[in-house]
XYZ file of C-alpha atoms in Angstrom:
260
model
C 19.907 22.849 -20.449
C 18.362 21.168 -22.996
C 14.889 21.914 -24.943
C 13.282 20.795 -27.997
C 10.340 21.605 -29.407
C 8.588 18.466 -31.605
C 5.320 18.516 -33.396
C 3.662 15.251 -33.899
C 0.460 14.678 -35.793
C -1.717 15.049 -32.938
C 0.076 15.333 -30.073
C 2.590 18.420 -29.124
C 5.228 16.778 -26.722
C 7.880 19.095 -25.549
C 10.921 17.697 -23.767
C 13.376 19.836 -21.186
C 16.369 17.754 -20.292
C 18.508 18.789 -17.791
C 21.620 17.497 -15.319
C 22.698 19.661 -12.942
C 22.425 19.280 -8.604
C 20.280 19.890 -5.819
C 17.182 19.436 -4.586
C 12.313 15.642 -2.841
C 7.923 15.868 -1.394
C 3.938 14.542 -2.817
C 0.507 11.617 -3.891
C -2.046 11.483 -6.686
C -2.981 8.364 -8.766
C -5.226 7.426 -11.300
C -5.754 4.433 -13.346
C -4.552 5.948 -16.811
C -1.654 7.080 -14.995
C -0.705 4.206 -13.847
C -1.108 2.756 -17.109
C 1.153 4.637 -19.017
C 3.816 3.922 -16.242
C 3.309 0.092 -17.161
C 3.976 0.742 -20.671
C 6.637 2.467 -19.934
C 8.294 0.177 -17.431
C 7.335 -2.972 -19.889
C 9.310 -1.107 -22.507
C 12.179 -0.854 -20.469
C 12.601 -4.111 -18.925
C 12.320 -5.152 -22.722
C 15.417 -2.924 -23.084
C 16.984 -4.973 -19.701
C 16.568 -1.687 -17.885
C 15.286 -1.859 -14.104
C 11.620 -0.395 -14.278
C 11.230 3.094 -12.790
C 9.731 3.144 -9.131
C 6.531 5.540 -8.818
C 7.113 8.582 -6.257
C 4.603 10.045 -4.774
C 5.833 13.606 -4.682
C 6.844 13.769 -8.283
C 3.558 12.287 -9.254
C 2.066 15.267 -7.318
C 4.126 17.835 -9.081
C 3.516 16.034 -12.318
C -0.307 16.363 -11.260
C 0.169 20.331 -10.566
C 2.136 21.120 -13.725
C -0.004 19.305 -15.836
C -3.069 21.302 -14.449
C -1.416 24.438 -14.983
C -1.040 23.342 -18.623
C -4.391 22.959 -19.037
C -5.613 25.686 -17.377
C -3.779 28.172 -19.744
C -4.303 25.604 -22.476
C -0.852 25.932 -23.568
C 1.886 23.383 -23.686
C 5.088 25.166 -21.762
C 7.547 24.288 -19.912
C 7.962 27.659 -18.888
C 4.166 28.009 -18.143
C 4.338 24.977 -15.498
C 6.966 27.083 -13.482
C 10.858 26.043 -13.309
C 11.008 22.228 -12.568
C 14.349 22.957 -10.499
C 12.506 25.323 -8.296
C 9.435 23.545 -7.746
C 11.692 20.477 -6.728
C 13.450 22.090 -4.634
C 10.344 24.331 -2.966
C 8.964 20.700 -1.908
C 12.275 19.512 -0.735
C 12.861 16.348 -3.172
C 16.223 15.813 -3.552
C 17.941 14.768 -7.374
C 20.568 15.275 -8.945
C 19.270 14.709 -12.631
C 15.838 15.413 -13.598
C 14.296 14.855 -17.090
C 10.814 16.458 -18.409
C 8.264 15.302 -20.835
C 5.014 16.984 -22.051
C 2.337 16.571 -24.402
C -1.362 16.583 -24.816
C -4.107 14.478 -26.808
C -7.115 16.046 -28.648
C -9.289 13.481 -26.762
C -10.711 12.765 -23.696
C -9.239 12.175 -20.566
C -9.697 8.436 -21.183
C -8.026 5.204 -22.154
C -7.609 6.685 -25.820
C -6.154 9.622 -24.480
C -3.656 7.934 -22.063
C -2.383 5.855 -25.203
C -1.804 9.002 -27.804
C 0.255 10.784 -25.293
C 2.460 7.487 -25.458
C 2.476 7.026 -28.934
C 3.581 9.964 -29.211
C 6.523 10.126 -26.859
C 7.433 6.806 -27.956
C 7.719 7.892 -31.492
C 9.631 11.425 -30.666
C 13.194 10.005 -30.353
C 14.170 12.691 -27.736
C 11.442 11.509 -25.368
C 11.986 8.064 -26.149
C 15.199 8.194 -25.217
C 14.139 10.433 -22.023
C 11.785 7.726 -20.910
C 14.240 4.578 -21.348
C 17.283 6.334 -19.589
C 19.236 4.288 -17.330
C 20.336 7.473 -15.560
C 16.486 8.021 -13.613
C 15.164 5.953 -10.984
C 12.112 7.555 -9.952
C 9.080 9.228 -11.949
C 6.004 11.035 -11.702
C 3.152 11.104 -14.034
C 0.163 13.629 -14.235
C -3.371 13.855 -16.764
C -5.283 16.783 -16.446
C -8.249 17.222 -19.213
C -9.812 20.723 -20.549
C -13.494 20.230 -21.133
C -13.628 23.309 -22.937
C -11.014 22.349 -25.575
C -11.258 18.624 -25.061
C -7.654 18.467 -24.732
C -5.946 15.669 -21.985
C -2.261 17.444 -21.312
C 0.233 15.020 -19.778
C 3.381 15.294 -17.692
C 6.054 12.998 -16.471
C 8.901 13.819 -14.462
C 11.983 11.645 -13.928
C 14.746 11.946 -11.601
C 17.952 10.377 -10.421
C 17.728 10.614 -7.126
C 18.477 9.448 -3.403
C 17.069 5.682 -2.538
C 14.050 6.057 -0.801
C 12.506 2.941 -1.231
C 11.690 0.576 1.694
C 13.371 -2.679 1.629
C 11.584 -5.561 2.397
C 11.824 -9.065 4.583
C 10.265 -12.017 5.098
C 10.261 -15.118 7.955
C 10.754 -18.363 6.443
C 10.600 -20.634 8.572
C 10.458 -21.599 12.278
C 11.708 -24.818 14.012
C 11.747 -26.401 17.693
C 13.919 -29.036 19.685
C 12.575 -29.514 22.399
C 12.039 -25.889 24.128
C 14.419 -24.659 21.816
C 13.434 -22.354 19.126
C 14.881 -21.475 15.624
C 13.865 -19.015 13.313
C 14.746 -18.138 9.703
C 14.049 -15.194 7.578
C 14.979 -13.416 4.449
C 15.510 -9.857 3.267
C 16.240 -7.657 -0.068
C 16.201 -4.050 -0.962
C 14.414 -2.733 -3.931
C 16.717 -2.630 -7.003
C 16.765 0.758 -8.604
C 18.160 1.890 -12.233
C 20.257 4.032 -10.181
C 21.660 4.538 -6.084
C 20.285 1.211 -5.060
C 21.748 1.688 -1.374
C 21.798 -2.253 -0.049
C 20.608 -3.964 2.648
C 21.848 -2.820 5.610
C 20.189 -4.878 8.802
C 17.175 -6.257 10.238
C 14.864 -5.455 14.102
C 14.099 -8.394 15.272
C 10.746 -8.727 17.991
C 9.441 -11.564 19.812
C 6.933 -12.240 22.176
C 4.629 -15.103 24.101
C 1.583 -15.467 23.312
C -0.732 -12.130 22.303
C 1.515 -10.208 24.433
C 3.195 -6.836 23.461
C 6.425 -7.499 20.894
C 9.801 -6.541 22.248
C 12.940 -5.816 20.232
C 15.486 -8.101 21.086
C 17.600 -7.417 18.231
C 17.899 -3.755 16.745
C 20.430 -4.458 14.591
C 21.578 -7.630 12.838
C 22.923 -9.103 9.599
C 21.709 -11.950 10.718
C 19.064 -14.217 9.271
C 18.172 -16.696 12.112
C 17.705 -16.261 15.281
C 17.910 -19.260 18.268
C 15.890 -18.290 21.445
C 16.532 -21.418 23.673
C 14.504 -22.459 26.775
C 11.644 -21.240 26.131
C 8.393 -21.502 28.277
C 6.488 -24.807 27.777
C 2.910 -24.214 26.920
C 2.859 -21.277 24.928
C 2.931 -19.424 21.481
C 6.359 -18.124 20.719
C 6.177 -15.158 18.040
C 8.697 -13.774 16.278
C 9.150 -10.539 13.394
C 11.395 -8.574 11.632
C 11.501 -5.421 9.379
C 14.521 -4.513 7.132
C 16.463 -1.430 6.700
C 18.909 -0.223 4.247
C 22.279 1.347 3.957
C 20.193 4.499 3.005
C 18.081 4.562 6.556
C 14.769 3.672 4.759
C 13.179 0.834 6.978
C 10.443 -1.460 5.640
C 7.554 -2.783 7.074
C 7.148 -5.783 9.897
C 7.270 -8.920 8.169
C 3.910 -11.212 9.488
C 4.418 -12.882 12.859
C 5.764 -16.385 12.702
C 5.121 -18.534 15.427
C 5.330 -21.731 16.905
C 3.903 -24.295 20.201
C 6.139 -24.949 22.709
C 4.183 -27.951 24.468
C-alpha cells in the first residue's frame, strides 16, 4: 500500500494507491461529475490512452465516501472506510484499484468541480493516478458542506473485469426476387485494460408486426440469407452482440424490407 499526503494551495488531495486482488455493484450522476470525467478522459486520449468507461457502482461508492468526508469534514481515507472492503461488500470485482481525494473551499459548483482538478492535475501522484493505463473503469463523487462551504471529491479507479456491452448494427438489407439478404456490423467497447472481444451475435426475424423469433443464437456471422420468403409482406430482421466476457448488448433497430 501506498499513501501520500499532499497539500496544495487550496485544495487537500490525498491519494491511496494500491494493487493487490479480489473483489463489483452501484448509480449516481451529476453534471459536474461528469465533467471532471471529460477532462479527465480528454487528457488521456491526449496522452493516446483509451478514455476510462464510467461505472455505475464505483460512482455510487465514490458518491458514499465522498459524503462521509463531508459529513465529518475531514479529508481521510481512513474516515471513508477501507476501499478494499467496501468493494468487496458490494461485490465489484478488480484486481487494482487506485484512490483520489480532495476538496475545494467553494461551492458545489462549476468553480468547485474545476479546483478539485487543478489540483489533482498539478499533484504528480494523482496525475499519474488519473492517466494510468493500468484502470479501465472509474467512479466519481461531489458532496458539498454548507456549513463549511467545502465541495469534497472522490474518484475511484479500477482494473477490472469487462463489463461493458458490446454493440451492433444492421447495415443493410437486399432482395432478389423473394430472396432476402441482410448485412450487419458489430464491435466491443475498447477498454485501457481486459477488453474481452467480440464473441457472437442473436439474430431475430419476423413478418410483418408479428412477434421476433431467434433464428440464430449464435453466429460469427455478419449476413444472413433467408430465401423464399412470403410475397406481400414486411420481412424484419435484428441482432444484438455479445462478447467473449458474456456481456450482451442491446437489439440493434429492425431492418426491413417488401417482398412484393
Amino acid at each position: 500500500m501506498i499513501r501520500r499526503r499532499i497539500v496544495l494551495p487550496i485544495i487537500l488531495p490525498v491519494l491511496l494507491l494500491m494493487t493487490l486482488v479480489p473483489s463489483a455493484s452501484a448509480v449516481t450522476t451529476t453534471t459536474l461529475e461528469h465533467r471532471i470525467l471529460g477532462w479527465i478522459n480528454q487528457a488521456r486520449v491526449e496522452r493516446h490512452l483509451v478514455p476510462l468507461r464510467a461505472d455505475g457502482r464505483l460512482w455510487d461508492l465514490a458518491g458514499d465516501r465522498s459524503a462521509v468526508l463531508a459529513s465529518r469534514n475531514i479529508l481521510s481515507h481512513t474516515v471513508a472506510g477501507s476501499l478494499s472492503s467496501q468493494l468487496a461488500a458490494r461485490g465489484i470485482k478488480w484486481y487494482r484499484q487506485g484512490e483520489a481525494i480532495g476538496y475545494s473551499p467553494r461551492s458545489a459548483g462549476t468553480y468547485a468541480t474545476a479546483d478539485l482538478f487543478a489540483a489533482w492535475k498539478r499533484s504528480t501522484p494523482h496525475w499519474d493516478l488519473l492517466m494510468s493505463p493500468n484502470f479501465n473503469y472509474i467512479g466519481i463523487g461531489m458532496t458539498y458542506r454548507s456549513s463549511t462551504g467545502r465541495t469534497f471529491g472522490d474518484v475511484i479507479l479500477i482494473d477490472g473485469p469487462d463489463r461493458s456491452r458490446p454493440g451492433a448494427a444492421m447495415v443493410s438489407v437486399t432482395r432478389s426476387g423473394d430472396d432476402v439478404r441482410w448485412k450487419w456490423r458489430g464491435w466491443d467497447v475498447r477498454l485501457q485494460t481486459r477488453t474481452s472481444g467480440l464473441a457472437s451475435f442473436q439474430v431475430q426475424y419476423r413478418v410483418d408486426s408479428g412477434t421476433f423469433r431467434t433464428i440464430t443464437t449464435a453466429t460469427t456471422a455478419t449476413t444472413r440469407l433467408l430465401a423464399n420468403r412470403s410475397h406481400g409482406h414486411w420481412h424484419g430482421l435484428r441482432v444484438r452482440a455479445r462478447d467473449k466476457a458474456g456481456n450482451v448488448g442491446r437489439w440493434t433497430s429492425e431492418m426491413r424490407i417488401w417482398v412484393p
